[in-house]
Coordinates of C-alpha atoms in Angstrom, one line a residue:
M1 CA 0.0 0.0 0.0
A2 CA 1.3 3.5 -0.9
P3 CA 2.1 5.7 2.1
N4 CA -0.5 8.2 3.1
C5 CA 1.0 11.6 2.4
D6 CA -2.0 13.6 3.5
T7 CA -1.0 15.4 6.7
S8 CA -4.0 17.8 6.7
Q9 CA -5.2 16.3 10.1
T10 CA -1.8 17.0 11.8
V11 CA -1.8 20.4 13.4
V12 CA 1.2 21.8 15.1
R13 CA 1.1 25.3 16.6
S14 CA 4.0 27.5 15.6
E15 CA 5.2 31.0 15.8
T16 CA 6.2 32.9 12.6
W17 CA 9.8 33.9 12.1
E18 CA 11.9 35.1 9.2
Y19 CA 14.9 33.2 8.0
P20 CA 17.9 35.7 8.2
G21 CA 19.0 34.9 4.7
D22 CA 15.7 35.7 3.0
K23 CA 13.5 38.4 4.4
R24 CA 10.5 37.5 2.2
L25 CA 10.6 33.7 3.0
R26 CA 8.5 33.1 6.1
M27 CA 9.2 30.0 8.0
S28 CA 7.4 28.0 10.7
K29 CA 9.4 27.7 13.9
P30 CA 7.9 25.2 16.3
S31 CA 6.8 26.7 19.6
D32 CA 8.0 25.1 22.8
D33 CA 4.8 23.0 23.4
A34 CA 5.1 21.6 19.8
R35 CA 8.7 20.5 19.9
G36 CA 7.8 17.3 21.8
Q37 CA 5.3 16.4 19.1
L38 CA 7.8 17.1 16.3
N39 CA 10.6 15.1 18.0
S40 CA 8.4 12.1 18.2
S41 CA 7.3 12.3 14.6
W42 CA 10.4 11.1 12.8
V43 CA 8.4 8.2 11.3
V44 CA 6.0 10.7 9.8
I45 CA 8.9 12.6 8.3
F46 CA 10.4 9.4 7.0
I47 CA 7.1 8.6 5.2
K48 CA 7.0 12.1 3.8
G49 CA 10.5 11.4 2.5
I50 CA 9.3 8.3 0.8
C51 CA 6.6 10.4 -0.9
M52 CA 9.2 13.0 -2.0
G53 CA 11.6 10.3 -3.2
A54 CA 8.8 8.6 -5.3
A55 CA 8.2 11.9 -7.0
D56 CA 11.9 12.8 -7.4
A57 CA 12.6 9.4 -9.1
V58 CA 10.0 10.0 -11.9
P59 CA 10.7 12.7 -14.6
G60 CA 8.1 15.3 -14.7
V61 CA 7.0 15.0 -11.1
S62 CA 8.5 17.4 -8.5
G63 CA 9.6 16.4 -5.1
G64 CA 9.3 20.0 -4.1
T65 CA 5.6 19.9 -4.9
I66 CA 5.2 16.9 -2.7
A67 CA 7.1 18.8 0.1
L68 CA 4.5 21.6 -0.3
I69 CA 1.6 19.2 -0.2
T70 CA 2.9 17.4 3.0
G71 CA 3.7 20.7 4.7
I72 CA 7.5 20.4 5.0
Y73 CA 8.7 22.6 2.1
E74 CA 9.5 25.7 4.2
R75 CA 11.2 23.6 6.9
L76 CA 13.2 21.8 4.2
I77 CA 14.4 25.1 2.6
A78 CA 15.3 26.5 6.1
A79 CA 17.3 23.4 6.9
V80 CA 19.1 23.2 3.5
T81 CA 20.0 26.9 3.4
A82 CA 21.2 26.7 7.0
I83 CA 24.0 24.3 6.0
S84 CA 27.2 26.3 5.8
P85 CA 30.9 25.6 5.9
G86 CA 31.1 27.4 9.2
R87 CA 28.5 25.2 10.8
I88 CA 30.0 22.0 9.3
M89 CA 33.4 23.0 10.8
A90 CA 31.6 23.6 14.2
V91 CA 30.2 20.1 14.0
L92 CA 33.6 18.6 13.2
G93 CA 35.0 20.5 16.1
G94 CA 32.7 18.7 18.4
V95 CA 35.3 15.9 18.8
V96 CA 36.9 18.3 21.3
P97 CA 34.9 18.2 24.5
E98 CA 35.1 22.0 25.0
R99 CA 33.5 22.6 21.6
R100 CA 30.7 20.0 21.9
G101 CA 28.2 22.7 22.8
D102 CA 28.9 24.6 19.6
A103 CA 28.6 21.4 17.6
I104 CA 25.2 20.6 19.1
A105 CA 24.0 24.1 18.5
A106 CA 25.1 23.9 14.8
L107 CA 23.3 20.6 14.4
K108 CA 20.1 22.1 15.7
K109 CA 20.5 25.1 13.4
M110 CA 20.8 22.8 10.4
D111 CA 17.8 20.7 11.7
V112 CA 20.0 17.6 11.1
G113 CA 17.5 15.2 12.7
F114 CA 14.8 16.3 10.2
L115 CA 17.2 16.0 7.3
I116 CA 18.3 12.5 8.3
A117 CA 14.8 11.2 8.6
L118 CA 13.6 12.9 5.4
G119 CA 16.8 11.9 3.5
A120 CA 16.4 8.2 4.6
G121 CA 12.9 8.1 3.3
I122 CA 13.9 9.7 0.0
A123 CA 16.8 7.3 -0.4
V124 CA 14.7 4.2 0.2
S125 CA 12.1 5.4 -2.3
V126 CA 14.4 6.6 -5.0
T127 CA 16.4 3.3 -4.8
S128 CA 13.2 1.3 -5.3
I129 CA 11.5 3.5 -8.0
T130 CA 14.5 4.1 -10.1
R131 CA 15.1 0.3 -10.2
V132 CA 11.6 -0.1 -11.7
M133 CA 12.1 2.8 -14.1
H134 CA 15.5 1.4 -15.3
I135 CA 13.9 -1.9 -16.2
G136 CA 11.0 -0.1 -17.9
I137 CA 13.3 2.1 -20.0
N138 CA 15.3 -0.8 -21.3
T139 CA 12.4 -3.4 -21.7
Y140 CA 9.3 -1.3 -22.4
P141 CA 10.6 2.0 -23.8
V142 CA 7.4 3.1 -25.5
L143 CA 5.3 2.6 -22.3
T144 CA 7.9 4.2 -20.0
F145 CA 8.8 7.2 -22.1
G146 CA 5.2 7.7 -23.1
F147 CA 4.4 8.0 -19.4
F148 CA 7.3 10.4 -18.9
F149 CA 6.1 12.5 -21.9
G150 CA 2.7 12.9 -20.3
L151 CA 4.2 13.8 -16.9
I152 CA 6.4 16.5 -18.5
A153 CA 3.7 17.9 -20.8
A154 CA 1.2 18.3 -18.0
S155 CA 3.8 19.8 -15.7
A156 CA 4.6 22.4 -18.4
W157 CA 0.9 23.2 -18.9
V158 CA 0.2 23.6 -15.1
L159 CA 3.2 25.9 -14.7
F160 CA 2.6 28.0 -17.8
T161 CA -0.9 28.8 -16.5
E162 CA 0.8 30.4 -13.5
V163 CA 3.5 32.4 -15.3
E164 CA 2.8 35.4 -17.5
V165 CA 5.2 35.6 -20.5
N166 CA 4.1 39.1 -21.7
T167 CA 7.2 41.3 -21.7
P168 CA 10.3 41.3 -23.9
G169 CA 12.5 40.2 -21.0
R170 CA 10.3 37.3 -20.1
I171 CA 9.8 36.3 -23.7
G172 CA 13.5 36.4 -24.3
A173 CA 14.1 34.2 -21.2
A174 CA 11.4 31.8 -22.3
I175 CA 12.9 31.5 -25.8
A176 CA 16.3 30.9 -24.3
G177 CA 15.0 28.2 -22.0
F178 CA 13.1 26.4 -24.8
V179 CA 16.0 26.5 -27.3
F180 CA 18.5 25.3 -24.7
A181 CA 16.3 22.4 -23.6
F182 CA 15.2 21.4 -27.2
V183 CA 18.8 21.4 -28.5
A184 CA 20.1 19.6 -25.4
S185 CA 17.3 17.0 -25.7
G186 CA 18.5 16.1 -29.1
Q187 CA 22.1 15.8 -27.9
A188 CA 21.3 14.0 -24.7
G189 CA 23.7 11.2 -23.9
T190 CA 26.0 11.9 -26.9
S191 CA 27.8 15.2 -26.2
L192 CA 28.2 15.0 -22.5
G193 CA 29.2 11.4 -22.1
T194 CA 29.2 9.5 -18.8
G195 CA 32.5 10.4 -17.1
L196 CA 32.8 11.2 -13.4
P197 CA 33.0 15.0 -14.0
V198 CA 29.7 14.8 -15.9
T199 CA 28.2 12.8 -13.1
V200 CA 29.3 15.4 -10.5
L201 CA 27.8 18.2 -12.7
A202 CA 24.5 16.2 -13.1
G203 CA 24.2 15.8 -9.4
A204 CA 24.8 19.5 -8.8
I205 CA 22.1 20.5 -11.4
A206 CA 19.6 17.9 -10.3
V207 CA 19.7 18.8 -6.6
S208 CA 18.8 22.4 -7.5
A209 CA 15.3 21.2 -8.4
M210 CA 14.8 20.4 -4.7
I211 CA 14.0 24.0 -4.0
L212 CA 11.7 24.5 -7.0
P213 CA 8.2 23.1 -6.7
G214 CA 7.1 22.0 -10.1
I215 CA 10.6 21.4 -11.5
S216 CA 11.7 17.8 -11.7
G217 CA 15.3 16.8 -10.9
S218 CA 14.8 13.6 -12.9
L219 CA 13.7 15.6 -15.9
L220 CA 16.9 17.6 -15.7
L221 CA 18.8 14.3 -15.7
I222 CA 17.0 13.2 -18.8
L223 CA 17.8 16.5 -20.4
L224 CA 21.4 15.9 -19.6
G225 CA 21.2 12.3 -20.9
Q226 CA 22.1 11.0 -17.5
Y227 CA 18.8 9.5 -16.1
E228 CA 19.2 6.1 -17.6
Y229 CA 22.9 6.0 -16.8
M230 CA 22.3 7.0 -13.1
S231 CA 19.3 4.7 -12.6
G232 CA 21.4 1.8 -13.9
A233 CA 24.4 2.7 -11.7
L234 CA 22.1 2.9 -8.6
K235 CA 20.5 -0.4 -9.5
S236 CA 24.0 -2.1 -9.9
F237 CA 25.2 -0.6 -6.6
V238 CA 22.2 -1.9 -4.7
D239 CA 22.5 -5.3 -6.4
G240 CA 26.2 -5.3 -5.5
L241 CA 25.5 -4.6 -1.8
L242 CA 22.9 -7.4 -1.7
G243 CA 25.4 -9.7 -3.4
L244 CA 27.9 -9.0 -0.7
V245 CA 25.5 -10.4 1.9
V246 CA 25.6 -13.8 0.2
G247 CA 29.4 -13.7 -0.4
G248 CA 29.4 -12.0 -3.8
S249 CA 32.3 -10.0 -5.4
T250 CA 33.0 -6.4 -4.3
T251 CA 33.7 -5.3 -7.9
P252 CA 30.1 -4.3 -8.7
V253 CA 29.9 -2.3 -5.5
T254 CA 33.2 -0.4 -6.1
E255 CA 32.5 0.3 -9.8
S256 CA 29.0 1.6 -9.4
G257 CA 29.6 3.0 -6.0
L258 CA 32.2 5.4 -7.4
I259 CA 29.5 6.7 -9.8
V260 CA 27.0 7.1 -6.9
V261 CA 29.5 8.9 -4.7
A262 CA 30.4 11.3 -7.6
F263 CA 26.7 12.1 -8.0
M264 CA 26.3 12.7 -4.3
L265 CA 29.4 14.9 -4.3
G266 CA 27.8 16.9 -7.1
A267 CA 24.6 17.2 -5.1
V268 CA 26.5 18.6 -2.1
I269 CA 28.3 21.1 -4.3
G270 CA 25.0 22.0 -5.9
L271 CA 23.5 22.8 -2.5
F272 CA 26.2 25.4 -1.9
T273 CA 26.3 26.8 -5.4
I274 CA 23.5 26.2 -7.9
A275 CA 20.6 25.9 -5.4
H276 CA 21.5 29.2 -3.8
A277 CA 22.1 30.8 -7.3
V278 CA 18.6 29.7 -8.4
R279 CA 17.1 31.1 -5.2
W280 CA 18.9 34.4 -5.8
A281 CA 17.6 34.6 -9.3
L282 CA 14.1 33.9 -8.1
E283 CA 14.5 36.6 -5.5
H284 CA 15.9 39.3 -7.8
H285 CA 14.6 38.4 -11.2
R286 CA 11.7 36.2 -10.4
K287 CA 9.4 36.4 -13.4
P288 CA 12.1 36.0 -16.1
T289 CA 13.6 33.1 -14.2
L290 CA 10.2 31.4 -14.0
A291 CA 9.7 31.9 -17.7
F292 CA 13.1 30.4 -18.4
L293 CA 12.4 27.4 -16.2
V294 CA 8.9 26.6 -17.5
A295 CA 10.1 27.0 -21.1
L296 CA 12.9 24.6 -20.2
I297 CA 10.3 22.0 -19.4
V298 CA 8.5 22.5 -22.7
G299 CA 11.7 22.2 -24.7
A300 CA 12.5 19.0 -22.8
L301 CA 9.5 17.3 -24.3
R302 CA 11.7 16.3 -27.2
A303 CA 13.8 14.1 -24.9
P304 CA 11.3 11.2 -24.2
V305 CA 10.5 11.0 -27.9
A306 CA 14.1 10.9 -28.9
K307 CA 15.1 8.4 -26.2
T308 CA 12.2 6.1 -27.2
G309 CA 13.5 6.0 -30.8
E310 CA 17.0 5.3 -29.5
N311 CA 15.9 2.4 -27.2
L312 CA 13.7 0.9 -29.9
A313 CA 16.6 0.9 -32.2
E314 CA 18.7 -0.9 -29.6
L315 CA 16.0 -3.5 -29.3
G316 CA 15.9 -3.9 -33.1
R317 CA 12.4 -2.3 -33.4
V318 CA 11.0 0.8 -35.0
W319 CA 8.1 3.2 -34.5
T320 CA 4.8 1.7 -35.7
T321 CA 1.2 2.8 -35.5
E322 CA 0.7 0.6 -32.5
A323 CA 3.8 2.1 -30.8
Y324 CA 2.5 5.6 -31.4
A325 CA -0.9 4.6 -29.9
I326 CA 0.6 3.1 -26.8
F327 CA 2.9 6.1 -26.4
A328 CA -0.1 8.4 -26.6
A329 CA -2.2 6.3 -24.2
M330 CA 0.6 6.3 -21.6
A331 CA 1.1 10.0 -22.1
I332 CA -2.5 10.5 -21.1
V333 CA -2.0 8.4 -18.0
G334 CA 1.0 10.4 -17.0
A335 CA -0.7 13.7 -17.6
G336 CA -3.6 12.6 -15.5
A337 CA -1.3 11.8 -12.6
V338 CA 0.3 15.3 -12.7
L339 CA -3.1 17.0 -13.0
L340 CA -4.4 15.0 -10.0
V341 CA -1.4 16.1 -7.9
D342 CA -1.8 19.7 -9.0
R343 CA -5.5 19.6 -8.1
Y344 CA -4.5 18.5 -4.6
A345 CA -1.7 21.0 -4.3
G346 CA -3.8 23.9 -5.5
L347 CA -1.7 26.8 -6.7
A348 CA 1.1 26.3 -4.2
E349 CA 3.7 25.2 -6.7
I350 CA 4.6 28.6 -8.3
N351 CA 2.9 31.9 -7.8
D352 CA 3.9 34.6 -10.3
D353 CA 3.5 37.3 -7.6
T354 CA 4.8 37.5 -4.1
I355 CA 2.2 38.1 -1.3
D356 CA 3.1 40.3 1.6
D357 CA 2.5 38.2 4.7
E358 CA 1.4 41.0 6.9
T359 CA -0.8 43.0 4.5
G360 CA -1.9 40.3 2.1
D361 CA -1.1 42.7 -0.8
E362 CA 0.7 41.6 -4.0
T363 CA 4.2 42.9 -4.3
T364 CA 6.9 42.5 -6.9
P365 CA 10.4 41.4 -5.7
S366 CA 13.0 44.0 -6.1
G367 CA 15.3 43.8 -9.1
G368 CA 12.9 42.0 -11.4
L369 CA 13.6 42.3 -15.1
D370 CA 10.1 42.7 -16.6

């Protein structure tokens, strides 16, 4: 049975505070009488991580959107942006008894317990879902990529209804995003290759989607031609670990493990660089940035079609009328899934205007290029 991600019946009283690094981003800081409830709810956080991981593993579905639906998005952003080299050094300094207090304070600031519980759920889910996706891509490419196409198309439609592309700056940004994604989709897997530097880059770019409800990290991997490669590496790594239990060779673990570690290294780098850069762009040039990102999704629609053709050729098959019909049917299923998620999430994913928390009036972030 799929985990119940509906947390609407869970109410935790909180006091409003502002995260120092972002005056417009309002966070929820648990009040004293709620901390006990939060500390005893790590299983719930783990389940929410499973929900996020299931979304992150499928191109076109956003883990950030699931974080919004389950009510942990703001806490996730606060925790991720609280991670800094200074606090990491403070934690490492905790090996010295005199500095243990500073280490504990840094861990609390970074909400490490929350991140561990959430990350564990995400890891379990991503490992399971990508295994299924990898098998589907290689065995049933028409079904799988048709489903992906529907997910991506519906995501683009939903987001485009919330972003106005009606000024030269936004139109230019949208054209740039579309052209980049369309061209990259045609080159996916051929120009970048699959070396470790590319894997690090892919991890850095994919993790940036964590802070963007509506933007799929797996879609970015498809755009870079790395989704099939990474899902295969993760599958081999898990299979290798299971093989060690019964006395298997360590070779599969070390070979695929190096790829997984490189991706995770890229993700860490992305948290300190790309993720913060995207947040800065959304803060200072919000509307053109959104136009670029949404157009990126539209341009990426070429990728599932191109990859289907490639995988069919590898299987010694070609596009047929039946294949087109199956592709279209699965696209409808995928689109329906995204529209159902959007119906549940409301308009929480991306709002084209910023609402002032105190007055309720619409405001425009400073520095926007209209």
